[in-house]
């Protein structure tokens, strides 16, 4: 992550920003190495329980990345990702599938086979993770160049943009001016989803103080509601995973207050009352959760 900031010539004014990003990455890699070390579900759960609670969601992404990598490189009769997720809460499934999307970019594997094997609702987290890692590792082409993978069509492109938006919070080092310029360079039809991703990452990862969060809300302009909804989704996910964090609630509250929109409030987002359709992944990801 530090290398990305240097390559993009981002002047990080707060030393705690790269430290925070490094801490989050550590949680993800702990999950990855736990999966690589012992793929058996019970042993893997024991290793996960030893990881710092605040990093649990990121660790689950790492688990998804590790198990999916083993499935791709050392296939066997039983899919390791599915074996781990049998009986798991849907909140866990979503984070693990995000990690599967991360792996596809890391190993330069095509996404299409993974999309055809899954219920479309389960494929969305994979696409989101896929978009995120394209922004992290291939930002010249997909952030600066604004490309979209050829394999994705229709609503999948929007989910990709939501993941791409999450990466922008990191690769632009929480610099609000840079983030605003970066997102503003995209076509208007893509900006809402990208701002939603920025809001999710800001809330889930944070690494910023109140002034930065307020400035981000101002910079989002007409997309403030999307930014706040992304933050609300992150807060709800943390709650359902059982690892709430004060900074996530704080970012959510600040942006919701700025938006002045009750739809951005976590309490107003449905849990599992109806079958979600393709328009709800960003705004109401929680309908996937039990």
mmCIF file of C-alpha atoms in Angstrom:
data_model
loop_
_atom_site.group_PDB
_atom_site.id
_atom_site.type_symbol
_atom_site.label_atom_id
_atom_site.label_comp_id
_atom_site.label_asym_id
_atom_site.label_seq_id
_atom_site.Cartn_x
_atom_site.Cartn_y
_atom_site.Cartn_z
ATOM 1 C CA UNK A 1 0.000 0.000 0.000
ATOM 2 C CA UNK A 2 2.868 2.368 0.811
ATOM 3 C CA UNK A 3 4.329 1.695 -2.637
ATOM 4 C CA UNK A 4 1.002 2.692 -4.255
ATOM 5 C CA UNK A 5 0.988 6.005 -2.399
ATOM 6 C CA UNK A 6 4.545 6.722 -3.531
ATOM 7 C CA UNK A 7 3.862 5.746 -7.153
ATOM 8 C CA UNK A 8 0.742 7.903 -7.252
ATOM 9 C CA UNK A 9 2.736 10.740 -5.654
ATOM 10 C CA UNK A 10 0.284 11.064 -2.791
ATOM 11 C CA UNK A 11 1.673 13.294 -0.064
ATOM 12 C CA UNK A 12 0.392 11.682 3.146
ATOM 13 C CA UNK A 13 0.215 14.410 5.775
ATOM 14 C CA UNK A 14 -0.907 12.147 8.598
ATOM 15 C CA UNK A 15 1.571 9.382 9.474
ATOM 16 C CA UNK A 16 -1.248 7.372 11.026
ATOM 17 C CA UNK A 17 -2.861 6.816 7.616
ATOM 18 C CA UNK A 18 -0.286 4.344 6.218
ATOM 19 C CA UNK A 19 -0.031 2.775 9.678
ATOM 20 C CA UNK A 20 -3.763 2.166 9.697
ATOM 21 C CA UNK A 21 -3.746 0.776 6.178
ATOM 22 C CA UNK A 22 -0.875 -1.520 7.126
ATOM 23 C CA UNK A 23 -2.794 -2.755 10.168
ATOM 24 C CA UNK A 24 -5.817 -3.643 8.032
ATOM 25 C CA UNK A 25 -3.620 -5.395 5.472
ATOM 26 C CA UNK A 26 -2.029 -7.362 8.302
ATOM 27 C CA UNK A 27 -5.453 -8.658 9.348
ATOM 28 C CA UNK A 28 -6.215 -9.760 5.815
ATOM 29 C CA UNK A 29 -2.872 -11.517 5.416
ATOM 30 C CA UNK A 30 -3.298 -13.227 8.771
ATOM 31 C CA UNK A 31 -6.514 -14.751 7.440
ATOM 32 C CA UNK A 32 -4.798 -15.696 4.191
ATOM 33 C CA UNK A 33 -1.896 -17.433 5.908
ATOM 34 C CA UNK A 34 -4.276 -19.180 8.301
ATOM 35 C CA UNK A 35 -6.136 -20.644 5.312
ATOM 36 C CA UNK A 36 -2.939 -21.696 3.565
ATOM 37 C CA UNK A 37 -1.558 -23.262 6.756
ATOM 38 C CA UNK A 38 -4.597 -25.399 7.540
ATOM 39 C CA UNK A 39 -7.622 -25.549 5.254
ATOM 40 C CA UNK A 40 -9.681 -27.766 7.567
ATOM 41 C CA UNK A 41 -12.670 -25.648 8.683
ATOM 42 C CA UNK A 42 -12.441 -26.361 12.426
ATOM 43 C CA UNK A 43 -8.720 -25.659 12.584
ATOM 44 C CA UNK A 44 -9.158 -22.558 10.454
ATOM 45 C CA UNK A 45 -11.895 -21.202 12.727
ATOM 46 C CA UNK A 46 -9.584 -21.700 15.714
ATOM 47 C CA UNK A 47 -6.875 -19.695 13.983
ATOM 48 C CA UNK A 48 -9.355 -16.952 13.102
ATOM 49 C CA UNK A 49 -10.487 -16.681 16.706
ATOM 50 C CA UNK A 50 -6.920 -15.809 17.669
ATOM 51 C CA UNK A 51 -6.893 -12.782 15.345
ATOM 52 C CA UNK A 52 -7.690 -9.356 16.759
ATOM 53 C CA UNK A 53 -11.475 -8.943 16.786
ATOM 54 C CA UNK A 54 -11.437 -5.550 15.095
ATOM 55 C CA UNK A 55 -9.720 -7.129 12.079
ATOM 56 C CA UNK A 56 -12.033 -10.146 11.832
ATOM 57 C CA UNK A 57 -13.864 -9.053 8.671
ATOM 58 C CA UNK A 58 -10.601 -8.332 6.873
ATOM 59 C CA UNK A 59 -9.267 -11.695 8.041
ATOM 60 C CA UNK A 60 -12.299 -13.416 6.485
ATOM 61 C CA UNK A 61 -11.451 -11.760 3.174
ATOM 62 C CA UNK A 62 -7.961 -13.204 3.528
ATOM 63 C CA UNK A 63 -9.440 -16.640 4.199
ATOM 64 C CA UNK A 64 -11.497 -16.386 1.024
ATOM 65 C CA UNK A 65 -8.413 -15.369 -0.914
ATOM 66 C CA UNK A 66 -6.341 -18.242 0.496
ATOM 67 C CA UNK A 67 -8.924 -20.995 0.103
ATOM 68 C CA UNK A 68 -9.873 -19.865 -3.404
ATOM 69 C CA UNK A 69 -6.202 -19.836 -4.349
ATOM 70 C CA UNK A 70 -5.814 -23.421 -3.134
ATOM 71 C CA UNK A 71 -8.947 -24.399 -5.064
ATOM 72 C CA UNK A 72 -7.501 -22.826 -8.230
ATOM 73 C CA UNK A 73 -3.955 -24.146 -7.903
ATOM 74 C CA UNK A 74 -4.588 -27.475 -6.150
ATOM 75 C CA UNK A 75 -8.140 -28.505 -7.046
ATOM 76 C CA UNK A 76 -9.769 -31.404 -5.279
ATOM 77 C CA UNK A 77 -13.202 -32.984 -5.248
ATOM 78 C CA UNK A 78 -14.588 -30.750 -2.507
ATOM 79 C CA UNK A 79 -14.385 -27.006 -3.004
ATOM 80 C CA UNK A 80 -12.482 -25.581 -0.019
ATOM 81 C CA UNK A 81 -14.364 -22.269 0.005
ATOM 82 C CA UNK A 82 -17.735 -24.010 0.051
ATOM 83 C CA UNK A 83 -16.547 -26.497 2.676
ATOM 84 C CA UNK A 84 -15.522 -23.658 4.981
ATOM 85 C CA UNK A 85 -18.800 -21.826 4.448
ATOM 86 C CA UNK A 86 -21.109 -24.775 5.073
ATOM 87 C CA UNK A 87 -23.354 -23.722 7.930
ATOM 88 C CA UNK A 88 -21.639 -20.347 8.200
ATOM 89 C CA UNK A 89 -23.623 -17.165 8.748
ATOM 90 C CA UNK A 90 -24.316 -15.282 5.544
ATOM 91 C CA UNK A 91 -22.348 -12.311 6.839
ATOM 92 C CA UNK A 92 -19.263 -14.530 6.845
ATOM 93 C CA UNK A 93 -20.045 -15.756 3.345
ATOM 94 C CA UNK A 94 -20.146 -12.241 1.945
ATOM 95 C CA UNK A 95 -16.715 -11.353 3.336
ATOM 96 C CA UNK A 96 -15.181 -14.639 2.191
ATOM 97 C CA UNK A 97 -16.532 -14.160 -1.334
ATOM 98 C CA UNK A 98 -15.012 -10.671 -1.372
ATOM 99 C CA UNK A 99 -11.702 -12.442 -0.776
ATOM 100 C CA UNK A 100 -12.336 -14.758 -3.722
ATOM 101 C CA UNK A 101 -12.545 -11.653 -5.911
ATOM 102 C CA UNK A 102 -9.238 -10.414 -4.482
ATOM 103 C CA UNK A 103 -7.574 -13.715 -5.387
ATOM 104 C CA UNK A 104 -8.672 -13.573 -9.017
ATOM 105 C CA UNK A 105 -6.777 -10.325 -9.569
ATOM 106 C CA UNK A 106 -3.786 -11.453 -7.508
ATOM 107 C CA UNK A 107 -3.428 -14.643 -9.585
ATOM 108 C CA UNK A 108 -4.600 -13.047 -12.845
ATOM 109 C CA UNK A 109 -7.406 -15.568 -13.268
ATOM 110 C CA UNK A 110 -10.614 -14.996 -15.275
ATOM 111 C CA UNK A 111 -13.705 -14.142 -13.268
ATOM 112 C CA UNK A 112 -16.291 -15.648 -15.615
ATOM 113 C CA UNK A 113 -16.042 -19.296 -14.390
ATOM 114 C CA UNK A 114 -16.683 -18.120 -10.815
ATOM 115 C CA UNK A 115 -19.738 -16.138 -11.837
ATOM 116 C CA UNK A 116 -21.391 -19.012 -13.698
ATOM 117 C CA UNK A 117 -20.995 -21.380 -10.728
ATOM 118 C CA UNK A 118 -22.820 -19.203 -8.206
ATOM 119 C CA UNK A 119 -26.201 -17.741 -7.495
ATOM 120 C CA UNK A 120 -25.954 -14.195 -8.915
ATOM 121 C CA UNK A 121 -26.421 -12.724 -5.433
ATOM 122 C CA UNK A 122 -23.339 -14.587 -4.236
ATOM 123 C CA UNK A 123 -21.397 -13.450 -7.279
ATOM 124 C CA UNK A 124 -21.740 -9.776 -6.374
ATOM 125 C CA UNK A 125 -19.229 -9.856 -3.507
ATOM 126 C CA UNK A 126 -16.747 -11.560 -5.831
ATOM 127 C CA UNK A 127 -17.184 -8.770 -8.365
ATOM 128 C CA UNK A 128 -16.834 -6.156 -5.603
ATOM 129 C CA UNK A 129 -13.562 -7.713 -4.404
ATOM 130 C CA UNK A 130 -12.457 -8.001 -8.034
ATOM 131 C CA UNK A 131 -13.029 -4.278 -8.514
ATOM 132 C CA UNK A 132 -11.214 -3.445 -5.286
ATOM 133 C CA UNK A 133 -8.054 -5.323 -6.214
ATOM 134 C CA UNK A 134 -8.057 -3.923 -9.735
ATOM 135 C CA UNK A 135 -7.910 -0.511 -8.108
ATOM 136 C CA UNK A 136 -5.129 -1.561 -5.730
ATOM 137 C CA UNK A 137 -2.872 -3.397 -8.168
ATOM 138 C CA UNK A 138 -3.863 -2.021 -11.567
ATOM 139 C CA UNK A 139 -4.821 1.551 -10.744
ATOM 140 C CA UNK A 140 -3.146 3.038 -13.817
ATOM 141 C CA UNK A 141 -5.502 1.159 -16.121
ATOM 142 C CA UNK A 142 -8.679 0.982 -14.039
ATOM 143 C CA UNK A 143 -8.621 4.188 -11.985
ATOM 144 C CA UNK A 144 -6.583 6.584 -14.105
ATOM 145 C CA UNK A 145 -7.562 4.857 -17.369
ATOM 146 C CA UNK A 146 -11.146 4.156 -16.206
ATOM 147 C CA UNK A 147 -11.252 0.738 -17.907
ATOM 148 C CA UNK A 148 -13.849 -1.951 -17.141
ATOM 149 C CA UNK A 149 -13.023 -5.677 -17.517
ATOM 150 C CA UNK A 150 -14.415 -7.093 -20.754
ATOM 151 C CA UNK A 151 -16.002 -10.053 -18.936
ATOM 152 C CA UNK A 152 -18.413 -7.806 -17.030
ATOM 153 C CA UNK A 153 -21.656 -6.502 -18.469
ATOM 154 C CA UNK A 154 -24.781 -4.796 -17.155
ATOM 155 C CA UNK A 155 -25.171 -4.405 -13.411
ATOM 156 C CA UNK A 156 -21.916 -6.295 -12.790
ATOM 157 C CA UNK A 157 -20.097 -3.182 -14.029
ATOM 158 C CA UNK A 158 -21.749 -1.149 -11.282
ATOM 159 C CA UNK A 159 -20.715 -3.619 -8.596
ATOM 160 C CA UNK A 160 -17.176 -3.510 -10.000
ATOM 161 C CA UNK A 161 -17.255 0.278 -9.613
ATOM 162 C CA UNK A 162 -18.333 -0.039 -5.988
ATOM 163 C CA UNK A 163 -15.274 -2.185 -5.297
ATOM 164 C CA UNK A 164 -13.131 0.212 -7.298
ATOM 165 C CA UNK A 165 -14.435 3.050 -5.127
ATOM 166 C CA UNK A 166 -13.316 1.222 -1.978
ATOM 167 C CA UNK A 167 -9.784 1.067 -3.375
ATOM 168 C CA UNK A 168 -9.711 4.800 -4.081
ATOM 169 C CA UNK A 169 -9.935 5.579 -0.358
ATOM 170 C CA UNK A 170 -6.640 3.705 0.018
ATOM 171 C CA UNK A 171 -4.686 4.517 -3.140
ATOM 172 C CA UNK A 172 -5.441 8.221 -2.733
ATOM 173 C CA UNK A 173 -4.382 8.049 0.922
ATOM 174 C CA UNK A 174 -7.578 9.612 2.376
ATOM 175 C CA UNK A 175 -6.630 12.856 0.582
ATOM 176 C CA UNK A 176 -10.062 14.390 -0.010
ATOM 177 C CA UNK A 177 -8.908 16.708 -2.792
ATOM 178 C CA UNK A 178 -7.308 13.845 -4.703
ATOM 179 C CA UNK A 179 -10.287 11.565 -4.146
ATOM 180 C CA UNK A 180 -12.650 14.222 -5.445
ATOM 181 C CA UNK A 181 -10.531 14.753 -8.567
ATOM 182 C CA UNK A 182 -10.136 11.007 -9.115
ATOM 183 C CA UNK A 183 -13.858 10.241 -8.860
ATOM 184 C CA UNK A 184 -14.840 13.394 -10.734
ATOM 185 C CA UNK A 185 -12.822 12.273 -13.756
ATOM 186 C CA UNK A 186 -15.172 9.314 -14.268
ATOM 187 C CA UNK A 187 -18.341 9.647 -16.312
ATOM 188 C CA UNK A 188 -21.344 10.813 -14.317
ATOM 189 C CA UNK A 189 -23.091 7.440 -14.711
ATOM 190 C CA UNK A 190 -20.241 5.750 -12.790
ATOM 191 C CA UNK A 191 -19.697 8.272 -10.022
ATOM 192 C CA UNK A 192 -22.601 7.301 -7.742
ATOM 193 C CA UNK A 193 -21.371 3.717 -7.338
ATOM 194 C CA UNK A 194 -17.758 4.809 -6.923
ATOM 195 C CA UNK A 195 -18.690 7.319 -4.198
ATOM 196 C CA UNK A 196 -20.657 4.558 -2.461
ATOM 197 C CA UNK A 197 -17.512 2.438 -2.413
ATOM 198 C CA UNK A 198 -15.475 5.324 -1.027
ATOM 199 C CA UNK A 199 -18.020 5.721 1.785
ATOM 200 C CA UNK A 200 -17.901 2.034 2.615
ATOM 201 C CA UNK A 201 -14.082 2.007 2.860
ATOM 202 C CA UNK A 202 -13.970 5.257 4.807
ATOM 203 C CA UNK A 203 -16.331 3.791 7.388
ATOM 204 C CA UNK A 204 -14.943 0.255 7.471
ATOM 205 C CA UNK A 205 -11.231 1.135 7.429
ATOM 206 C CA UNK A 206 -11.294 4.787 8.477
ATOM 207 C CA UNK A 207 -7.807 6.233 9.077
ATOM 208 C CA UNK A 208 -9.157 9.793 9.129
ATOM 209 C CA UNK A 209 -10.295 12.413 11.620
ATOM 210 C CA UNK A 210 -13.619 14.240 11.722
ATOM 211 C CA UNK A 211 -12.418 17.167 9.623
ATOM 212 C CA UNK A 212 -11.416 14.835 6.801
ATOM 213 C CA UNK A 213 -14.701 12.965 6.959
ATOM 214 C CA UNK A 214 -16.701 16.193 6.839
ATOM 215 C CA UNK A 215 -14.583 17.441 3.943
ATOM 216 C CA UNK A 216 -15.227 14.167 2.135
ATOM 217 C CA UNK A 217 -18.973 14.613 2.587
ATOM 218 C CA UNK A 218 -18.748 18.117 1.176
ATOM 219 C CA UNK A 219 -16.612 16.959 -1.754
ATOM 220 C CA UNK A 220 -19.155 14.268 -2.660
ATOM 221 C CA UNK A 221 -21.663 17.012 -3.432
ATOM 222 C CA UNK A 222 -24.798 15.565 -5.014
ATOM 223 C CA UNK A 223 -23.453 12.065 -4.286
ATOM 224 C CA UNK A 224 -23.380 12.611 -0.525
ATOM 225 C CA UNK A 225 -26.330 10.274 -0.035
ATOM 226 C CA UNK A 226 -24.469 7.483 -1.860
ATOM 227 C CA UNK A 227 -21.380 8.133 0.258
ATOM 228 C CA UNK A 228 -23.439 7.943 3.453
ATOM 229 C CA UNK A 229 -25.248 4.786 2.371
ATOM 230 C CA UNK A 230 -21.901 3.111 1.783
ATOM 231 C CA UNK A 231 -20.832 4.099 5.302
ATOM 232 C CA UNK A 232 -24.102 2.731 6.695
ATOM 233 C CA UNK A 233 -23.510 -0.599 4.970
ATOM 234 C CA UNK A 234 -20.056 -0.882 6.541
ATOM 235 C CA UNK A 235 -21.477 -0.166 9.991
ATOM 236 C CA UNK A 236 -24.196 -2.779 9.545
ATOM 237 C CA UNK A 237 -21.744 -5.407 8.320
ATOM 238 C CA UNK A 238 -19.509 -4.872 11.342
ATOM 239 C CA UNK A 239 -22.484 -5.241 13.636
ATOM 240 C CA UNK A 240 -23.634 -8.453 11.989
ATOM 241 C CA UNK A 241 -20.125 -9.892 12.005
ATOM 242 C CA UNK A 242 -19.979 -9.196 15.715
ATOM 243 C CA UNK A 243 -16.983 -6.860 15.571
ATOM 244 C CA UNK A 244 -18.377 -3.320 15.792
ATOM 245 C CA UNK A 245 -15.825 -0.507 15.863
ATOM 246 C CA UNK A 246 -16.281 2.953 17.304
ATOM 247 C CA UNK A 247 -14.654 4.683 14.335
ATOM 248 C CA UNK A 248 -17.033 2.943 11.905
ATOM 249 C CA UNK A 249 -20.065 4.107 13.864
ATOM 250 C CA UNK A 250 -18.519 7.576 14.073
ATOM 251 C CA UNK A 251 -17.987 7.899 10.303
ATOM 252 C CA UNK A 252 -21.472 6.541 9.662
ATOM 253 C CA UNK A 253 -23.055 9.031 12.055
ATOM 254 C CA UNK A 254 -21.136 12.029 10.673
ATOM 255 C CA UNK A 255 -21.992 11.288 7.051
ATOM 256 C CA UNK A 256 -25.611 10.418 7.798
ATOM 257 C CA UNK A 257 -26.002 13.657 9.714
ATOM 258 C CA UNK A 258 -24.549 15.579 6.785
ATOM 259 C CA UNK A 259 -26.805 13.765 4.315
ATOM 260 C CA UNK A 260 -29.910 14.394 6.421
ATOM 261 C CA UNK A 261 -31.441 11.310 4.853
ATOM 262 C CA UNK A 262 -33.108 8.616 6.969
ATOM 263 C CA UNK A 263 -32.357 6.032 4.278
ATOM 264 C CA UNK A 264 -28.694 6.202 5.256
ATOM 265 C CA UNK A 265 -29.502 5.108 8.809
ATOM 266 C CA UNK A 266 -28.560 1.510 9.543
ATOM 267 C CA UNK A 267 -31.772 0.922 11.480
ATOM 268 C CA UNK A 268 -33.779 1.722 8.349
ATOM 269 C CA UNK A 269 -32.017 -0.767 6.108
ATOM 270 C CA UNK A 270 -33.851 -4.122 5.832
ATOM 271 C CA UNK A 271 -32.110 -7.316 6.890
ATOM 272 C CA UNK A 272 -33.686 -10.185 5.018
ATOM 273 C CA UNK A 273 -37.280 -9.284 4.364
ATOM 274 C CA UNK A 274 -37.327 -9.766 0.615
ATOM 275 C CA UNK A 275 -35.342 -11.310 -2.201
ATOM 276 C CA UNK A 276 -32.887 -8.612 -3.278
ATOM 277 C CA UNK A 277 -32.646 -7.611 -6.905
ATOM 278 C CA UNK A 278 -29.746 -6.244 -8.885
ATOM 279 C CA UNK A 279 -30.313 -2.668 -7.752
ATOM 280 C CA UNK A 280 -29.731 -3.187 -4.022
ATOM 281 C CA UNK A 281 -26.145 -4.413 -3.659
ATOM 282 C CA UNK A 282 -24.646 -1.017 -2.848
ATOM 283 C CA UNK A 283 -27.504 0.569 -0.962
ATOM 284 C CA UNK A 284 -28.835 -2.442 0.863
ATOM 285 C CA UNK A 285 -26.125 -5.101 0.976
ATOM 286 C CA UNK A 286 -27.596 -6.133 4.310
ATOM 287 C CA UNK A 287 -30.497 -7.938 2.642
ATOM 288 C CA UNK A 288 -27.978 -10.690 1.958
ATOM 289 C CA UNK A 289 -27.367 -11.167 5.671
ATOM 290 C CA UNK A 290 -29.199 -13.224 8.248
#
